[in-house]
Coordinates of C-alpha atoms in Angstrom, one line a residue:
T281 CA -4.3 26.3 23.2
D282 CA -5.5 23.5 21.0
F283 CA -2.9 21.5 19.1
L284 CA -3.1 18.4 16.9
I285 CA -0.9 15.3 16.8
D286 CA -0.7 13.7 13.3
L287 CA 0.6 10.1 13.3
S288 CA 1.1 9.3 9.6
A289 CA 1.1 5.5 9.7
A290 CA -2.2 4.3 8.4
T291 CA -1.5 0.5 8.8
L292 CA -0.9 0.4 12.5
D293 CA -3.2 -2.2 14.2
S294 CA -3.6 -0.3 17.5
V295 CA -2.8 3.2 18.5
Q296 CA -3.3 4.5 22.1
L297 CA -2.8 8.1 23.1
Y298 CA -2.5 8.8 26.8
R299 CA -3.3 12.5 27.3
P300 CA -3.7 14.4 30.6
N301 CA -7.0 15.9 31.5
E302 CA -7.9 18.8 33.7
N303 CA -7.5 16.7 36.9
G304 CA -4.0 15.7 35.9
E305 CA -5.0 12.1 35.2
Y306 CA -4.5 10.4 31.9
E307 CA -7.3 9.4 29.6
V308 CA -6.7 6.8 26.9
I309 CA -7.9 7.3 23.3
T310 CA -7.7 3.9 21.5
T311 CA -7.9 3.6 17.7
G312 CA -6.2 1.7 14.9
D313 CA -7.0 -0.3 11.8
A314 CA -8.1 -3.2 14.0
Y315 CA -11.1 -1.0 15.1
V316 CA -14.0 0.4 13.0
F317 CA -13.2 3.6 11.3
S318 CA -15.9 5.6 13.1
N319 CA -14.0 5.0 16.3
R320 CA -11.5 7.7 15.4
E321 CA -11.4 11.2 16.7
F322 CA -11.0 12.6 13.2
E323 CA -12.1 11.2 9.9
D324 CA -8.7 10.9 8.4
P325 CA -6.8 7.8 7.0
N326 CA -4.0 8.5 9.5
Y327 CA -4.3 9.0 13.2
V328 CA -5.0 12.6 14.3
F329 CA -5.6 13.6 17.9
N330 CA -6.7 16.8 19.6
V331 CA -4.5 17.9 22.5
N332 CA -4.7 21.0 24.7
I333 CA -1.8 22.7 26.3
L334 CA -2.2 25.9 28.3
P335 CA 0.0 28.9 27.5
K336 CA 3.4 28.8 29.2
Q337 CA 2.8 25.3 30.4
S338 CA 4.1 21.9 29.3
S339 CA 2.3 18.5 29.1
T340 CA 3.5 15.0 28.6
F341 CA 1.7 12.6 26.2
F342 CA 2.4 9.0 25.6
I343 CA 1.6 7.0 22.5
K344 CA 1.5 3.2 22.5
V345 CA 1.3 1.4 19.1
K346 CA 1.0 -2.2 17.9
S347 CA 1.4 -3.6 14.4
N348 CA 2.1 -6.8 12.5
E349 CA 4.2 -4.7 10.1
A350 CA 7.5 -2.9 10.7
I351 CA 6.7 0.0 12.9
Q352 CA 7.6 3.5 11.8
L353 CA 6.2 6.5 13.5
P354 CA 6.3 9.8 11.5
I355 CA 4.7 12.1 14.1
L356 CA 3.8 15.7 13.4
F357 CA 2.8 18.1 16.2
G358 CA 1.5 21.6 15.7
K359 CA -1.4 24.1 15.7
W360 CA -4.7 23.2 14.1
Q361 CA -4.1 25.4 11.0
H362 CA -0.7 23.9 10.2
I363 CA -1.7 20.3 10.7
V364 CA -4.9 20.7 8.7
Y365 CA -3.0 22.4 5.9
T366 CA -0.5 19.5 5.8
I367 CA -3.3 16.9 5.8
K368 CA -5.2 18.7 3.0
N369 CA -2.0 18.9 0.8
R370 CA -1.5 15.2 1.4
D371 CA -5.0 14.4 0.4
I372 CA -4.7 16.5 -2.8
L373 CA -1.5 14.7 -3.9
S374 CA -3.1 11.3 -3.2
G375 CA -6.2 12.4 -5.1
I376 CA -4.0 13.5 -8.1
Y377 CA -2.3 10.0 -8.0
A378 CA -5.7 8.2 -7.9
G379 CA -7.1 10.4 -10.7
I380 CA -4.1 9.6 -13.0
M381 CA -4.5 5.9 -12.3
L382 CA -8.3 6.0 -12.9
V383 CA -7.7 7.7 -16.2
M384 CA -5.2 5.0 -17.2
I385 CA -7.7 2.3 -16.2
L386 CA -10.5 3.8 -18.2
Y387 CA -8.4 4.6 -21.3
N388 CA -6.9 1.1 -21.5
L389 CA -10.3 -0.4 -20.9
F390 CA -11.6 1.6 -23.8
V391 CA -8.7 0.5 -26.0
F392 CA -9.4 -3.1 -25.0
F393 CA -13.0 -2.9 -26.1
S394 CA -11.9 -1.2 -29.3
V395 CA -9.1 -3.6 -30.5
K396 CA -10.0 -6.7 -28.5
D397 CA -6.3 -7.2 -27.5
K398 CA -6.4 -9.0 -24.1
S399 CA -3.1 -7.5 -23.0
Y400 CA -4.9 -4.3 -22.4
L401 CA -7.4 -6.1 -20.1
Y402 CA -4.6 -7.7 -18.1
Y403 CA -3.0 -4.3 -17.8
V404 CA -6.3 -2.8 -16.5
I405 CA -6.5 -5.5 -13.9
Y406 CA -2.9 -5.0 -12.9
I407 CA -3.0 -1.2 -12.4
T408 CA -6.4 -1.6 -10.6
C409 CA -4.6 -3.8 -8.1
I410 CA -1.7 -1.4 -7.8
L411 CA -4.2 1.5 -7.2
L412 CA -6.0 -0.5 -4.5
T413 CA -2.7 -1.6 -2.9
Q414 CA -1.4 2.0 -2.7
T415 CA -4.6 3.5 -1.4
T416 CA -4.8 0.7 1.2
L417 CA -1.3 1.4 2.5
Q418 CA -2.4 5.1 2.7
G419 CA -5.6 4.2 4.6
Y420 CA -8.1 5.5 2.0
T421 CA -9.7 2.1 1.3
F422 CA -10.4 1.7 5.0
Q423 CA -11.9 5.1 5.2
Y424 CA -14.1 4.9 2.1
L425 CA -14.7 1.2 1.1
W426 CA -14.7 -1.1 4.2
N427 CA -14.7 1.4 7.1
E428 CA -16.9 -0.8 9.3
T429 CA -15.0 -4.0 8.6
P430 CA -11.6 -4.2 10.2
F431 CA -11.3 -7.8 9.2
I432 CA -11.2 -7.0 5.5
N433 CA -8.7 -4.2 6.1
K434 CA -6.5 -6.6 8.2
Y435 CA -6.1 -9.1 5.4
S436 CA -6.1 -6.7 2.5
L437 CA -2.5 -5.8 3.3
I438 CA -1.7 -9.4 2.5
F439 CA -4.1 -10.0 -0.4
L440 CA -3.8 -6.8 -2.4
P441 CA 0.1 -6.6 -2.7
S442 CA 0.3 -10.3 -3.7
L443 CA -2.5 -9.9 -6.2
S444 CA -0.6 -7.0 -7.7
G445 CA 2.4 -9.3 -8.1
I446 CA 0.4 -12.1 -9.7
T447 CA -1.5 -9.8 -12.1
G448 CA 1.7 -8.1 -13.0
M449 CA 3.3 -11.4 -14.1
F450 CA 0.3 -12.4 -16.1
F451 CA 0.2 -9.0 -17.9
M452 CA 3.9 -9.3 -18.7
N453 CA 3.5 -12.8 -20.1
V454 CA 0.7 -11.8 -22.3
F455 CA 2.4 -8.6 -23.5
L456 CA 5.7 -10.2 -24.2
K457 CA 4.3 -13.5 -25.5
T458 CA 6.5 -15.3 -23.0
S459 CA 5.0 -18.7 -23.7
T460 CA 6.1 -18.4 -27.3
F461 CA 9.7 -17.3 -26.6
S462 CA 10.4 -19.3 -23.4
K463 CA 8.2 -22.0 -21.9
R464 CA 10.5 -22.3 -18.9
L465 CA 10.2 -18.6 -18.0
Y466 CA 6.4 -18.8 -18.6
N467 CA 6.0 -21.8 -16.3
T468 CA 8.2 -20.1 -13.6
S469 CA 5.5 -17.5 -13.1
F470 CA 3.1 -20.1 -11.9
F471 CA 5.6 -21.4 -9.3
L472 CA 6.1 -17.9 -8.1
V473 CA 2.4 -17.8 -7.1
V474 CA 2.9 -20.6 -4.6
P475 CA 4.7 -18.4 -1.9
Y476 CA 1.7 -16.1 -2.0
I477 CA -0.7 -19.0 -1.3
I478 CA 1.6 -20.1 1.6
A479 CA 1.4 -16.5 2.9
Y480 CA -2.4 -16.6 2.8
V481 CA -2.5 -19.8 4.8
I482 CA 0.0 -18.6 7.4
S483 CA -1.9 -15.3 7.8
F484 CA -5.3 -16.9 8.3
I485 CA -3.9 -19.2 11.0
G486 CA -2.8 -16.1 12.9
E487 CA 0.8 -15.4 11.8
I488 CA 0.1 -12.2 9.8
G489 CA 3.6 -10.8 10.4
L490 CA 5.3 -13.8 8.9
G491 CA 2.8 -13.8 6.0
Q492 CA 3.7 -10.2 5.2
V493 CA 7.4 -11.0 5.3
I494 CA 6.8 -13.8 2.8
V495 CA 4.8 -11.5 0.5
Q496 CA 7.5 -8.9 0.6
L497 CA 10.3 -11.3 -0.1
N498 CA 8.4 -13.0 -3.0
S499 CA 7.5 -9.6 -4.4
T500 CA 11.2 -8.8 -4.6
I501 CA 11.9 -12.1 -6.4
I502 CA 9.0 -11.4 -8.8
S503 CA 10.3 -7.9 -9.5
I504 CA 13.7 -9.3 -10.5
Y505 CA 12.0 -12.1 -12.5
M506 CA 10.0 -9.4 -14.4
L507 CA 13.2 -7.6 -15.3
I508 CA 15.1 -10.7 -16.5
T509 CA 12.2 -12.1 -18.6
P510 CA 11.9 -9.1 -21.0
I511 CA 15.7 -9.0 -21.4
I512 CA 15.7 -12.7 -22.6
V513 CA 12.6 -12.1 -24.8
L514 CA 14.3 -9.1 -26.3
K515 CA 17.4 -11.1 -27.1
K516 CA 15.2 -13.6 -28.9
G517 CA 14.0 -10.9 -31.3
F518 CA 10.8 -9.4 -29.7
K519 CA 11.5 -5.7 -30.1
P520 CA 8.6 -4.3 -27.9
A521 CA 10.3 -5.9 -24.9
K522 CA 12.7 -2.9 -24.7
F523 CA 9.8 -0.6 -23.8
F524 CA 8.8 -3.0 -21.0
I525 CA 12.4 -3.1 -19.7
V526 CA 12.6 0.7 -19.5
A527 CA 9.3 1.1 -17.8
W528 CA 9.8 -1.8 -15.4
S529 CA 13.3 -0.7 -14.4
V530 CA 11.9 2.6 -13.1
F531 CA 9.1 0.9 -11.3
L532 CA 11.5 -1.7 -9.9
V533 CA 13.6 1.0 -8.2
G534 CA 10.5 2.2 -6.3
V535 CA 9.4 -1.4 -5.4
L536 CA 12.9 -2.2 -4.0
V537 CA 13.0 1.0 -2.0
F538 CA 9.6 0.4 -0.5
V539 CA 10.4 -3.2 0.5
L540 CA 13.7 -2.2 2.0
K541 CA 12.0 0.6 3.9
D542 CA 9.3 -1.7 5.1
M543 CA 11.9 -4.2 6.3
E544 CA 13.7 -1.4 8.2
I545 CA 16.8 -1.8 6.1
L546 CA 16.4 1.8 4.7
P547 CA 15.3 4.6 7.1
F548 CA 11.7 5.9 6.6
N549 CA 12.8 9.5 6.2

C-alpha cells in the first residue's frame, strides 16, 4: 500500500530519506532548500515522500536532516488521500493569507497615489516585506519565484526578515513623526540597522547560523523599540499613536512567540 511522509519544515537545507526497496536494501532520496526545487519527488514547498508498505508487514525508514536554523521536524505519515487533503488545506489557508496581504498592498498603494501621503508608501513596502518573509518561511517563494536558484533561497532567510524590521521602523517613524517628537528615538532606528549589516557580512563569509541568531535577537530588540516609541510619542500629544500601540502590541506577541519557537525556547507544537 502506498503511503506518504510529509515533513513540514520548508527551510531545512538538506533532507535525506532512506527507504527500503524490494531487495531489502536502502535507497537514498536527497532534497532540501540547498538543491533546485525540481529535485523534489513532489512539487510541494515542504518535503513529501512516497513510501510503500505491504499489508501486514512493517518497514523502517530513516530521515537525515541538516539546517542552519533550529531544527524542528513536524512529520505526518498516512495514506495518500489523508496527506493530500492536509496539504491542500494548508495551501488554501496560505493562499487566503497571501490574498489578504495583497489586497492590503493594493489598497494602500491606491490611497498613496490618491492623497500623496508617503506613510502609505512606507506601509506598502513594509507589508510587502512581511508577505515575502512569511511565504519564504513556508517555502512558497522557493517553489514559485526562485525555484532553480538555491543560493537566493539560502540568503533570503537572512535578508527578508531583516528587511522587514528595517522597513517597519521607517514606516513607524514616518507615521508617528518620530523625528519631530524625539530626535533621540528617531536616530536610534539607524543604529538598529547596524546589527543586520553585521549579520549579512557574517552570513556571506559562511556563518549563516550565527547570522540568523543576530537577525532574530535584533528583531526582538526592534519589536520592543517599536512598542516604546509610540508610547513616548503618545505622551507628547500625538493621539494617532494609540492606534499604532494597539496594532503593534498584537503583532509583537506573534513576533516574540515565533522568535522563542525558532530559538527552541518554546516547543513547536
